[in-house]
Every structure is written in structure tokens, then in C-alpha cells.
Amino acid sequence: MQYTHDEGMKVMKDMNIAFASGKGGTGKTTVAVNLAFFLAYSRQQVQYLDCDVEEPNGHIFLKPEVHTRTPAMVMVPVIDQDKCTHCGECSEKCQFNALVTLPSNVLLFPELCHGCGLCVSICPEEAISEGKREIGFIEKGKAIQDIDFVHGILNVGEPMAGPVIQEVKHQYRKEHIRVIDAPPGTSCPVVKTIHDADVVVMVTEPTPFGLHDLQIAVSVAQNLGKPIGVVINRQNGEFPPLVTYLLNNSLPVLMVLPEDIEIARCYSRGELIIKTLPLYIDQFMELAVNIGRLLGKKKGGR
Amino acid sequence: MTNIKEMVIISGKGGTGKTSLAGALSSLFQDRIIADCDVDAANLHLILQPEEVLQTKEFTGGKKAKIDPERCTKCGACKEACRYDAISENFVIDPFSCEGCGACYFLCPAKAVDFSPRLAGHYYICSISGNGRFVFAELLPGEDNSGKLVAAVRNEAREEAVKTGVNFILIDGPPGIGCPVISSITGTHLAVVVTEPTPSGIHDLKRIVELTHHFQVKTALVVNKWDIHPGYTREMKQYCAENDLIFLGQIPYETAITKAQKEAKTILDFAPECAASGAIREIYTKLHDILEEA
Ligand code: SF4
Ligand code: SF4
Ligand code: SF4
Ligand code: SF4
């Protein structure tokens, strides 16, 4: 079957395309921002959501004009020391060791609190109420080429990325192609991010490191039942173990970018590859078409 | 009192060449234990190629909830309590959304929720060539990226250091600025930040330094691929001078590093004469002096 560029675009509308990688530095953001730009340039409505809230970098390339900035809040318990009888019930049940009962009061370690609300519901004296604490913020704006831009930023020293990611995801816009930059790695925040992705694009490097990390990331996405495609970045001669792995697991290669010091330079200046090095436009067009194909398969399969 | 010096290599973000540098440095330091604390995606073992796993230990993480459908009366109390939308319409818990807070377990009137600890990963104590010891861990995919596992690895490394009488512990830290990084830097003698001269590199550097300063850890900087943007490299040097950081050195862009990785070798073994190898040897000499003094 022939598959055209335009059909690919249609299939992508209102879909979540998540970019993940077993580890940081594989070029995940580079690929995501360039694709977002390419799609927007092809007159699609694009939303870019940066869920890499520990170190969001998409804005460096997409240069959004931020028009709203809202704090990301989590719930924290507020303890009424007058009502509290220091029974220890709350600190014993808190799974995250965020509370410590002393003979004279109850101490809260806010960084450890997950805001689950358990302590509020179990305190026999009703001595705990819900307060709020800021752990980061969300910025929204318009980026180049009219891309709708959202990112979350976790405050330094805050360990919990989840709630900020959740906030970013609440900003989903309908009728857009949503390009989502996931955090690196394979832990909780990544799972949170790709949980509702329609397709996961894994960006990897053809080295033993890259392959090792890719395998872990793929197993996470497979557990979630996501269609997966792979982008090979910094290709510098073939790496046979990667080729074998991709074949054995029927993972399609969506795009290959070569190792090119010009790309590294372009990145270091905060520029988009397809603007500075237009010879790569074809690659991104291919990426778009291939993602559309993966999505089409998914739709047909249901 | 022991006098064991701990040094950790970190980066505001992954992919800056942290592990390649850690691998190269571990072949230069003689008297050391090496610990890979990047538990989310441990990679150092691919370079160090341990000879033998001496011990494997299990790591149990947080608890996860599971509803027993036989006992569940579908009263809905758990679903109402769960703030993470982990419980479906028909009372099945999605393990990927469950935070393990226990609200459903404690509040279920029918005692239908099982809430027990789960295996979250393993850690391994290995021997590497030259009678050295290497500790690394692997988190099961999708598990919580736990600072606790990092702490377990560091503890194990310390015990091994005492047992075998070595003076240095070299830690390959996790990327980022989250919980596992905090666990890997607290109480170390020196944090070496590896970065690249790019706008995001500068941004990430500032954030990670905020963190190391917050935890009062002495901090040094290595700029990798410095020649892709000499201007930013200068800016970073300047930043070091202004912020009480040690500038340890700069490594040029070197395609042989990828080739070395493909053959699972350190750059020092693969291309000992290249400029990058020279730069790493200089970094080592400085590091050694700093740690001796620490
Ligand atoms: S459960 Fe309530 S009464 Fe008991 S120690 Fe906690 S806050 Fe105080
Ligand atoms: S809200 Fe949950 S995590 Fe926070 S202190 Fe209460 S029980 Fe602990
Ligand atoms: S609270 Fe217990 S009994 Fe009620 S729906 Fe949940 S699991 Fe079932
Ligand atoms: S343990 Fe907490 S997060 Fe998990 S299902 Fe129960 S209430 Fe929800």
C-alpha cells in the first residue's frame, strides 16, 4: 500500500507521540523538537509538551514566548498540634517516612511527602488538614512556527517529578499533534509520561551502552502495551548487535541520523537541525511518515 | 576511623560522557573500589567487564497494592481514597500508577487489599581485573528510581573498602538532579560534574551546582567536547571561578570514544595517544591530589 505524507499527518492528529530513551543524552530532545517544527512547518497544529521536568530543554530550541506561569502544587498535611494527642498513628502508617511523632509534636519532612492524603483520613483526632506546597511550575506559551508550548520545571532539591508531569499533561489540547518529551531513564516519571502515549519513539545510539539502555526502556513500554519505533542517532558505522536486536523484536527503525559534528555544533548553539542543516529535512519527513504508519497500524489493529 | 575518600561523578543530564570518564578514571586509580550508582540504567559494567560476580543481593523497594476480587465488596472506599487514579472501575489496581501509599489498604473495610513489599532490583559485588572490586545494581524496569538502592550500593562499596583496605571509592552517579543523585552525593568528598558546552549544558550545570552546594559537597567541573563551542567552555571556566568550583579540565570532541565504546574499552586502552586520553590523564593527576588533601 502506498502511504502518503498527507495521510500520515491525518493519522497523527489528536495523538500523543512520546519521545523516550533509556538514558539521557541520546538526542531525544533534538529529535522531538525538530519533528515538532517539521510538523508545524507542514501546517499541522502542533503542541509540544516537555515532561522532562527535572531538566526541560525543549524551550532552548523552540524559543517560546511564555504567557502563563502557574505554580505546581502538591498537598501536604497540616497538623493542628492542639488537637493532636501524639498517638503516632499517622507516622506509623505513612509509607514514605514523611512524619515523625515526638512526645510533644509531630514533625513533617515535606520533601518526603507524596501528598497521598492517607494521614488526613486516618488521624483519629481529626487533627490533620490539607495544606498546599509549591514544588515547581508550569509555563505555557507560543513557540516558533506557532507551536503551542508547555513545559514543567521541578524546583531544585525536590525529588518528586510526578505531580509536575501530571500538571503538564493536564494542558493537552485537542485537535493537535502532541509531541511529548519524556524524561530519560525507565523509572516512575517515564512511566507516568508514556502511560497515555499512542506511540513511543525510542531514541538510541548504536553502542553497547545505547543498546543496553534501549532494551530496558523497550521492556517498560512493551509492558504498557505501546507501539514502539526506534530512531538511531549518531550512527557511525553499523552496530550489528543493535540490528539483530531490532530484527528479533520486530522494532521498526523510523529514522537514522549520522554522527555529524555539525549537528553537535548546531545543538550547542541552540539551533534546530532542520533550519541550519536543511539536508536533514528529508529524514524528518521520513520520520513523520513512519510514525503515521505505526499509528495507522495501531488503529487498524483495534 | 577510616580514611576512605569518596568521589562521585555526576552530570546535570545524561549522555555527557560521564560513564566513559568514570571507566577511564577507574583504570587509572589503583587503590579503589568502584560503584555504579546509576541504578536506573547501569552501564559501567559494560566497560569494566567484571570477571566474576562474587555476591548477588536482592533489593526490596516500596510496597504495592493488589485487590483480591474474592474478598472485595466493591464498596468503592479505596477508589475514593486513591489520589493517583490507580484503581479502575472494576477495582483492579494498575501497578504502574500505584504510588504505594497504602491508603486503599488501610481504608478497605473488607481487608481485601494485599500490600506487601516487592522485589525492586538486585545489586552485585564483582571482581574486576587486578583484584579490584566493583559494585553495581540493576533496578527492575519501571520500578521506582529509588535513592534507597543508591544508598545500598554505596554502603556495600564502603564495606568492601574497609574489608579490602583500599583508600578510594569512585562512584559513577546517576544523571539528573533527583532523589537518586541526592543519595549519591551526600557525604562524599568531591563531586565531579561532567558537562558539555551547550546552552542546556550551562543550564544543567547551574542546577546541579545548586544541588551540590545545598548539600555542601566540594564540586569540580570537567567540560567534555569542549571544542564544539569554545565560547561556552570559557563561560563555564568563568562560572567555576565565580562560584568556588574547581575547574578540573576539558576533553576535546573525539569520535574514537564511540568506537572505544563499541569495543567495550576505555578510551585510554583504545587510543592511548589521542588528545582526549591525554586530557583524562591530566584530570586524573589533579583529582588524585585533591582527594589526597580532602
Ligand atoms: S494520627 Fe493524629 S493524633 Fe495521632 S499523632 Fe498523628 S496527628 Fe497526632
Ligand atoms: S500525605 Fe501521605 S505521604 Fe504525606 S505525610 Fe501524609 S501519609 Fe505521608
Ligand atoms: S475498599 Fe476494599 S472492598 Fe471496597 S472496593 Fe476497595 S478493595 Fe473492594
Ligand atoms: S496504594 Fe495508594 S496509590 Fe496504590 S492503589 Fe492504593 S491508594 Fe492508590
XYZ file of C-alpha atoms and ligand atoms in Angstrom:
628
model
C 0.000 0.000 0.000
C 1.214 3.463 -0.814
C 1.325 5.740 2.142
C 1.491 9.435 1.538
C 2.849 12.240 3.591
C -0.616 13.791 3.991
C -2.279 10.635 5.192
C 0.467 10.261 7.787
C -0.320 13.710 9.109
C -4.034 12.973 9.341
C -3.422 9.874 11.411
C -1.259 11.791 13.837
C -3.889 14.375 14.664
C -5.106 14.235 18.254
C -2.441 11.666 19.103
C 0.227 11.589 21.768
C 3.641 10.913 20.317
C 6.080 10.379 23.158
C 9.857 10.544 22.779
C 11.730 8.388 25.227
C 15.200 6.957 25.661
C 16.752 4.512 28.041
C 19.048 7.275 29.136
C 19.675 10.974 28.717
C 21.889 12.432 26.033
C 20.794 10.142 23.220
C 19.308 13.075 21.352
C 15.704 12.562 22.374
C 15.000 16.270 22.698
C 16.804 17.045 19.459
C 14.614 14.625 17.553
C 11.419 15.731 19.306
C 11.870 19.476 18.726
C 12.883 19.041 15.123
C 9.890 16.838 14.409
C 7.584 19.306 16.152
C 8.989 22.063 13.995
C 8.734 19.996 10.850
C 5.072 19.180 11.525
C 4.219 22.769 12.342
C 6.006 23.897 9.203
C 3.835 21.438 7.269
C 0.819 23.379 8.539
C -0.223 20.995 11.265
C -1.435 22.161 14.637
C 1.290 21.043 16.980
C 1.578 21.066 20.727
C 4.935 20.405 22.355
C 4.825 19.196 25.942
C 8.092 18.910 27.812
C 7.645 16.360 30.592
C 11.370 16.147 31.291
C 10.652 18.365 34.277
C 13.974 17.805 36.020
C 15.836 19.319 33.082
C 13.473 20.621 30.437
C 15.460 21.731 27.381
C 12.927 21.941 24.579
C 12.471 25.685 25.116
C 16.083 26.318 24.146
C 15.272 25.253 20.589
C 11.624 26.188 20.252
C 12.042 29.602 21.899
C 8.528 30.045 23.272
C 7.109 33.352 24.356
C 5.716 32.405 27.739
C 2.345 33.933 28.561
C 1.259 31.997 31.640
C 3.198 30.673 34.529
C 1.358 28.692 37.179
C 2.750 27.011 40.255
C 2.547 23.221 40.539
C 1.262 22.365 43.960
C 1.126 19.203 45.987
C -0.909 18.502 49.050
C 0.870 18.428 52.408
C -0.627 17.673 55.770
C -1.072 20.499 58.261
C -1.144 19.265 61.808
C -3.131 21.001 64.469
C -0.812 20.488 67.419
C -3.604 21.413 69.848
C -5.825 18.559 68.733
C -3.003 16.044 68.259
C -2.565 13.505 71.054
C 0.728 12.174 69.673
C -0.724 8.739 69.244
C 1.703 8.018 66.411
C -0.902 6.552 64.088
C -0.024 8.866 61.187
C 3.736 8.418 61.285
C 3.388 4.682 61.610
C 1.195 4.398 58.516
C 2.892 6.951 56.265
C 4.754 4.799 53.729
C 7.257 7.492 52.894
C 8.558 8.303 56.371
C 7.440 11.877 55.977
C 6.068 12.116 59.508
C 7.791 11.559 62.834
C 5.868 11.614 66.104
C 7.746 13.109 69.016
C 6.392 13.215 72.561
C 5.472 16.863 72.173
C 4.632 17.239 68.482
C 4.524 15.678 65.036
C 7.249 16.649 62.584
C 6.719 16.759 58.830
C 9.503 16.340 56.257
C 7.820 17.968 53.275
C 10.272 16.672 50.625
C 9.408 13.110 51.533
C 5.643 13.582 51.471
C 3.876 12.176 48.405
C 0.669 14.038 49.155
C -1.351 10.841 49.312
C -3.726 12.123 51.983
C -3.652 8.908 53.983
C -2.685 10.627 57.228
C -5.596 13.036 56.854
C -8.123 10.228 56.624
C -6.742 8.051 59.390
C -5.979 10.523 62.189
C -8.372 9.547 64.980
C -8.437 13.088 66.369
C -9.061 14.761 63.026
C -6.007 16.829 63.779
C -4.703 16.840 60.190
C -5.966 19.044 57.408
C -4.756 19.611 53.873
C -2.310 22.328 53.042
C -0.516 23.034 49.777
C 3.109 23.314 48.849
C 4.743 24.501 45.660
C 7.213 22.063 44.095
C 7.644 23.596 40.677
C 5.761 25.416 37.983
C 4.233 25.126 34.551
C 4.846 27.580 31.727
C 2.694 27.895 28.637
C 3.265 29.913 25.536
C 3.614 30.141 21.773
C 6.837 28.880 20.273
C 8.250 29.419 16.800
C 6.078 28.374 13.895
C 3.026 28.806 16.129
C 3.727 25.680 18.145
C 1.686 25.504 21.308
C 4.275 25.090 24.034
C 4.026 23.702 27.566
C 6.731 22.687 29.982
C 7.043 21.942 33.642
C 10.002 22.793 35.845
C 10.674 20.992 39.077
C 12.286 23.094 41.785
C 15.867 22.093 42.611
C 16.079 19.686 45.541
C 12.511 18.426 45.054
C 12.564 14.708 44.443
C 9.010 14.213 43.159
C 8.586 14.796 39.451
C 5.231 13.032 39.147
C 2.869 15.838 40.159
C 4.567 18.354 37.846
C 4.342 15.909 34.944
C 0.681 15.430 35.735
C 0.163 19.189 35.543
C 1.870 19.381 32.157
C -0.380 16.637 30.872
C -3.474 18.466 32.027
C -2.674 21.038 29.360
C -3.368 18.668 26.452
C -5.018 20.416 23.529
C -7.429 18.597 21.312
C -7.055 18.523 17.548
C -3.297 18.953 17.870
C -0.487 16.564 17.206
C 1.007 16.339 20.667
C 4.765 15.848 20.742
C 5.759 14.801 24.241
C 9.320 14.842 25.509
C 9.587 12.194 28.233
C 12.219 12.226 30.960
C 15.226 9.977 30.343
C 15.522 6.619 32.040
C 12.955 3.972 32.818
C 11.656 4.881 36.249
C 8.360 6.172 37.569
C 8.293 9.594 35.866
C 8.874 7.952 32.490
C 6.062 5.507 33.044
C 3.817 8.411 34.065
C 4.687 10.228 30.878
C 4.271 7.439 28.350
C 1.289 5.873 30.048
C -1.196 7.506 27.670
C 1.055 7.751 24.622
C -0.338 6.425 21.366
C 3.114 5.667 20.125
C 6.539 5.718 21.768
C 9.570 6.749 19.773
C 12.772 5.479 21.364
C 15.880 7.428 20.509
C 19.045 5.388 20.838
C 22.708 5.304 19.931
C 24.387 2.396 18.174
C 26.762 1.459 21.013
C 26.688 -1.202 23.735
C 25.535 1.474 26.220
C 22.775 2.594 23.937
C 21.606 -0.934 23.263
C 21.626 -1.896 26.934
C 19.525 1.145 27.878
C 17.227 0.676 24.898
C 16.432 -2.889 25.908
C 15.332 -1.774 29.364
C 13.258 1.109 28.027
C 11.603 -1.092 25.406
C 10.596 -3.628 28.025
C 8.896 -0.876 30.027
C 6.978 0.406 27.017
C 6.070 -3.137 25.978
C 4.703 -3.801 29.441
C 2.431 -0.849 28.910
C 1.414 -2.279 25.557
C 2.628 0.645 23.450
C 3.564 0.551 19.765
C 7.282 1.357 19.601
C 9.535 2.691 16.880
C 13.244 3.427 17.068
C 15.360 6.371 15.963
C 19.067 5.653 15.674
C 21.105 8.746 16.411
C 24.824 9.343 15.849
C 25.182 6.417 13.515
C 28.874 5.971 12.840
C 29.125 2.662 11.050
C 26.636 -0.076 11.736
C 26.497 -1.714 15.153
C 25.460 -5.323 14.380
C 24.159 -6.241 17.870
C 21.630 -3.388 17.611
C 20.489 -4.504 14.172
C 19.999 -8.055 15.444
C 18.090 -6.869 18.486
C 15.744 -4.698 16.433
C 15.094 -7.534 13.980
C 14.472 -10.121 16.679
C 11.990 -7.866 18.409
C 10.341 -6.564 15.228
C 11.074 -2.973 16.163
C 10.898 -0.676 13.123
C 13.620 1.908 12.535
C 11.861 5.222 11.917
C 14.886 7.353 11.147
C 18.677 7.271 11.217
C 20.799 10.355 11.910
C 24.543 10.089 11.339
C 27.239 11.180 13.764
C 27.991 14.640 12.487
C 29.968 17.277 14.334
C 27.844 19.885 12.529
C 24.776 18.546 14.357
C 26.641 18.764 17.677
C 27.640 22.360 16.878
C 24.123 23.255 15.868
C 22.840 21.788 19.148
C 25.448 23.712 21.127
C 24.141 26.946 19.617
C 20.548 26.063 20.474
C 19.536 25.804 16.832
C 17.183 23.405 15.101
C 18.945 20.966 12.794
C 16.413 21.306 10.004
C 16.755 25.073 9.968
C 20.545 25.166 9.995
C 21.249 21.979 8.070
C 18.335 21.663 5.625
C 19.769 18.493 4.134
C 18.236 16.705 7.093
C 14.665 17.768 6.289
C 14.104 14.594 4.309
C 14.976 12.498 7.317
C 12.360 14.222 9.432
C 9.755 13.876 6.735
C 10.505 10.162 6.707
C 10.193 10.095 10.493
C 6.770 11.731 10.286
C 5.564 9.302 7.647
C 6.882 6.316 9.591
C 5.218 7.429 12.812
C 1.978 7.842 10.881
C 2.393 4.304 9.623
C 2.890 2.929 13.119
C -0.195 4.779 14.303
C -2.193 3.601 11.309
C -1.297 0.030 12.139
C -2.348 0.570 15.699
C -5.706 1.957 14.626
C -6.282 -0.826 12.139
C -5.361 -3.432 14.700
C -8.026 -2.411 17.147
C 38.310 5.876 61.993
C 38.929 5.029 58.418
C 40.219 7.496 55.949
C 38.382 6.365 52.871
C 37.806 9.105 50.296
C 34.647 9.026 48.237
C 34.353 10.732 44.900
C 31.261 10.825 42.727
C 30.941 11.633 39.030
C 27.667 13.268 38.099
C 26.121 15.317 35.308
C 23.115 17.551 35.249
C 21.889 15.405 32.408
C 22.687 12.023 30.901
C 24.843 11.484 27.860
C 27.574 13.963 28.672
C 30.216 11.239 28.727
C 30.063 10.667 32.473
C 30.327 6.889 32.293
C 33.119 6.931 29.706
C 35.089 9.213 32.023
C 34.302 7.046 35.038
C 35.516 3.985 33.146
C 38.755 5.672 32.131
C 39.407 7.008 35.635
C 38.778 3.636 37.218
C 41.626 2.194 35.195
C 43.940 4.974 36.391
C 43.138 4.839 40.094
C 44.807 1.777 41.580
C 43.764 1.650 45.168
C 39.974 1.873 44.793
C 36.516 0.330 44.850
C 34.211 1.287 42.027
C 30.482 1.714 42.476
C 27.956 2.280 39.722
C 25.107 4.216 41.309
C 23.292 4.868 38.065
C 20.766 2.260 39.115
C 18.219 3.263 36.514
C 20.489 2.230 33.669
C 23.784 0.849 34.915
C 26.384 0.901 32.149
C 29.804 0.899 33.719
C 29.930 -2.890 33.836
C 29.900 -2.860 30.048
C 33.335 -1.207 30.130
C 34.803 -2.724 33.256
C 33.716 -6.243 32.293
C 33.722 -7.845 35.731
C 35.460 -11.218 35.926
C 33.112 -12.807 38.382
C 30.025 -11.939 40.387
C 31.010 -12.702 43.969
C 27.674 -11.941 45.542
C 24.157 -11.076 44.406
C 21.780 -9.380 46.776
C 18.108 -8.639 46.485
C 16.685 -5.204 46.945
C 13.090 -4.751 48.006
C 11.530 -1.405 47.329
C 8.242 0.088 48.391
C 5.028 -1.809 48.681
C 2.382 -2.093 46.009
C -1.280 -2.750 46.497
C -3.342 -5.526 44.946
C -7.048 -6.204 45.391
C -8.308 -9.712 45.981
C -11.513 -9.853 43.903
C -12.877 -12.671 46.054
C -12.980 -10.513 49.144
C -13.754 -7.163 47.535
C -17.339 -5.994 48.089
C -16.981 -3.193 45.536
C -17.833 -0.598 48.143
C -15.613 1.978 46.423
C -13.786 3.280 49.507
C -10.389 2.512 48.005
C -11.134 4.222 44.725
C -12.216 7.322 46.528
C -9.065 7.327 48.671
C -6.604 6.765 45.850
C -5.241 10.086 44.610
C -3.275 8.538 41.777
C -6.210 7.112 39.813
C -4.628 3.716 40.114
C -7.861 1.838 40.771
C -10.106 1.045 37.824
C -13.908 1.000 37.595
C -13.935 -2.708 38.310
C -11.446 -2.454 41.169
C -8.246 -3.592 39.580
C -5.079 -1.718 40.562
C -2.750 -0.577 37.827
C 0.713 -1.295 39.237
C 2.257 1.432 37.085
C 0.086 4.168 38.585
C 0.168 2.907 42.165
C 2.435 5.018 44.373
C 2.344 2.507 47.177
C 0.849 4.915 49.685
C -1.302 2.283 51.351
C -4.470 4.373 51.570
C -6.566 1.631 49.958
C -5.035 -0.994 52.209
C -5.649 0.850 55.449
C -9.122 2.054 54.494
C -10.617 -1.067 52.944
C -13.344 -2.303 55.292
C -13.231 -5.809 53.826
C -9.467 -6.250 54.182
C -9.381 -7.139 50.526
C -6.130 -5.351 49.700
C -2.797 -7.101 49.751
C 0.043 -4.685 50.468
C 3.397 -6.368 50.566
C 6.919 -5.347 49.608
C 8.069 -6.230 46.144
C 11.402 -7.124 44.713
C 12.621 -3.920 43.078
C 16.083 -4.875 41.898
C 19.384 -6.572 42.555
C 22.858 -5.481 43.388
C 26.040 -7.272 42.628
C 29.517 -7.346 44.090
C 32.007 -8.310 41.424
C 35.697 -8.785 40.997
C 37.471 -6.915 38.246
C 40.979 -7.377 36.930
C 43.825 -6.548 39.281
C 41.972 -7.838 42.348
C 39.639 -4.850 42.383
C 36.037 -4.800 43.477
C 33.105 -3.343 41.638
C 29.567 -2.891 42.954
C 26.606 -2.187 40.722
C 22.870 -2.509 40.823
C 20.015 -3.004 38.458
C 16.533 -1.783 39.125
C 13.786 -3.854 37.588
C 12.280 -1.970 34.633
C 9.608 0.527 35.602
C 10.391 0.342 39.317
C 10.709 3.439 41.384
C 14.096 5.006 40.763
C 14.946 4.692 44.346
C 17.512 6.645 46.284
C 17.457 3.707 48.659
C 19.097 1.401 46.161
C 21.807 4.002 45.620
C 22.362 4.109 49.362
C 22.561 0.314 49.452
C 25.214 0.285 46.729
C 27.263 2.954 48.489
C 27.075 1.062 51.771
C 28.211 -2.111 50.130
C 31.112 -0.273 48.490
C 32.172 1.165 51.838
C 32.083 -2.213 53.499
C 34.166 -3.697 50.717
C 36.619 -0.825 51.012
C 37.083 -1.458 54.710
C 37.379 -5.197 54.180
C 39.956 -4.929 51.425
C 41.759 -1.925 52.895
C 41.553 0.449 49.943
C 41.531 4.240 50.196
C 39.289 5.494 47.416
C 35.738 4.902 46.363
C 34.903 6.010 42.868
C 31.183 6.393 42.241
C 29.531 6.718 38.860
C 26.461 8.691 39.864
C 23.047 8.870 38.244
C 22.243 11.712 35.844
C 19.819 14.496 36.705
C 19.133 16.250 39.973
C 16.521 13.978 41.505
C 16.339 11.756 44.510
C 18.983 9.170 43.441
C 21.503 11.931 42.749
C 20.937 13.391 46.180
C 21.588 9.932 47.641
C 24.760 9.530 45.634
C 26.408 12.850 46.551
C 25.606 13.308 50.233
C 28.669 12.863 52.387
C 31.149 12.435 49.515
C 34.458 14.316 49.476
C 34.186 15.504 45.925
C 31.550 15.688 43.208
C 32.876 15.876 39.663
C 30.348 17.347 37.277
C 30.743 16.379 33.618
C 29.119 18.739 31.169
C 29.128 19.843 27.545
C 29.492 23.399 26.248
C 25.912 23.929 25.079
C 23.096 26.159 26.323
C 21.451 23.204 28.027
C 24.841 22.219 29.444
C 25.165 25.602 31.125
C 21.605 25.485 32.364
C 22.026 21.957 33.755
C 25.387 22.803 35.294
C 23.889 25.638 37.295
C 21.114 23.433 38.578
C 23.390 20.620 39.642
C 25.793 23.032 41.349
C 22.867 24.468 43.264
C 22.309 20.947 44.483
C 25.918 20.107 45.410
C 26.232 23.424 47.228
C 22.959 22.796 49.004
C 24.428 19.560 50.337
C 27.811 21.187 50.945
C 29.802 18.883 48.731
C 33.016 20.190 47.205
C 32.487 20.404 43.447
C 34.743 20.211 40.398
C 33.995 20.544 36.701
C 35.044 18.685 33.558
C 33.931 20.029 30.182
C 33.584 17.276 27.606
C 33.694 18.019 23.853
C 34.929 21.481 24.806
C 35.835 22.367 21.227
C 32.284 22.162 19.834
C 31.780 25.577 21.394
C 34.903 27.208 22.878
C 32.822 30.250 23.882
C 30.620 28.298 26.263
C 33.672 26.474 27.583
C 35.160 29.843 28.529
C 31.888 30.834 30.122
C 31.940 27.664 32.197
C 35.501 28.302 33.353
C 34.435 31.748 34.374
C 31.469 30.267 36.220
C 33.848 27.998 38.147
C 35.992 30.900 39.194
C 32.988 32.857 40.404
C 31.294 30.022 42.235
C 34.053 28.331 44.134
C 34.290 25.305 41.849
C 37.456 23.561 40.802
C 37.988 23.519 37.042
C 39.433 20.051 36.517
C 39.919 20.016 32.795
C 38.480 19.884 29.306
C 38.264 16.962 26.888
C 38.095 17.534 23.117
C 35.453 16.036 20.791
C 36.764 12.626 19.889
C 34.977 10.150 17.609
C 37.272 7.388 18.868
C 35.290 7.475 22.123
C 32.251 5.987 20.385
C 34.475 3.430 18.702
C 36.039 2.536 22.054
C 32.541 2.090 23.497
C 31.591 -0.255 20.693
C 34.530 -2.449 21.618
C 33.719 -2.078 25.307
C 37.049 -0.443 26.075
C 38.038 2.747 27.819
C 39.406 5.448 25.568
C 42.745 5.099 27.384
C 43.009 1.484 26.297
C 41.585 2.049 22.837
C 43.502 5.146 21.774
C 46.047 5.988 24.483
C 47.746 8.598 22.318
C 44.712 10.659 21.347
C 44.186 14.127 22.759
C 41.170 13.025 24.804
C 43.229 10.355 26.566
C 45.900 12.919 27.378
C 43.285 15.247 28.839
C 41.874 12.460 31.010
C 45.322 11.598 32.370
C 45.797 15.228 33.365
C 42.408 15.237 35.053
C 43.380 12.130 36.952
C 46.565 13.691 38.305
C 44.675 16.710 39.593
C 41.957 14.554 41.085
C 44.402 12.379 42.895
C 45.988 15.408 44.538
C 42.626 16.868 45.542
C 41.474 13.625 47.126
C 44.734 13.115 48.994
C 44.205 16.515 50.553
C 40.479 16.128 51.232
S -2.587 10.473 63.969
Fe -3.397 12.477 64.526
S -3.413 12.479 66.728
Fe -2.120 10.792 66.119
S -0.070 11.632 66.101
Fe -0.860 11.837 64.052
S -1.739 13.865 64.015
Fe -1.469 13.345 66.133
S 0.075 12.813 52.870
Fe 0.746 10.684 52.686
S 2.935 10.888 52.308
Fe 2.270 12.850 53.067
S 2.640 12.710 55.239
Fe 0.513 12.087 54.923
S 0.621 9.882 54.744
Fe 2.700 10.629 54.485
S -12.287 -0.647 49.657
Fe -11.938 -2.834 49.693
S -13.922 -3.747 49.488
Fe -14.157 -1.615 48.948
S -13.931 -1.600 46.739
Fe -11.918 -1.238 47.572
S -10.982 -3.249 47.747
Fe -13.150 -3.590 47.435
S -1.559 2.025 47.487
Fe -2.178 4.150 47.278
S -1.653 4.597 45.164
Fe -1.659 2.401 45.310
S -3.692 1.852 44.702
Fe -3.708 2.026 46.920
S -4.383 4.094 47.297
Fe -3.788 4.017 45.168
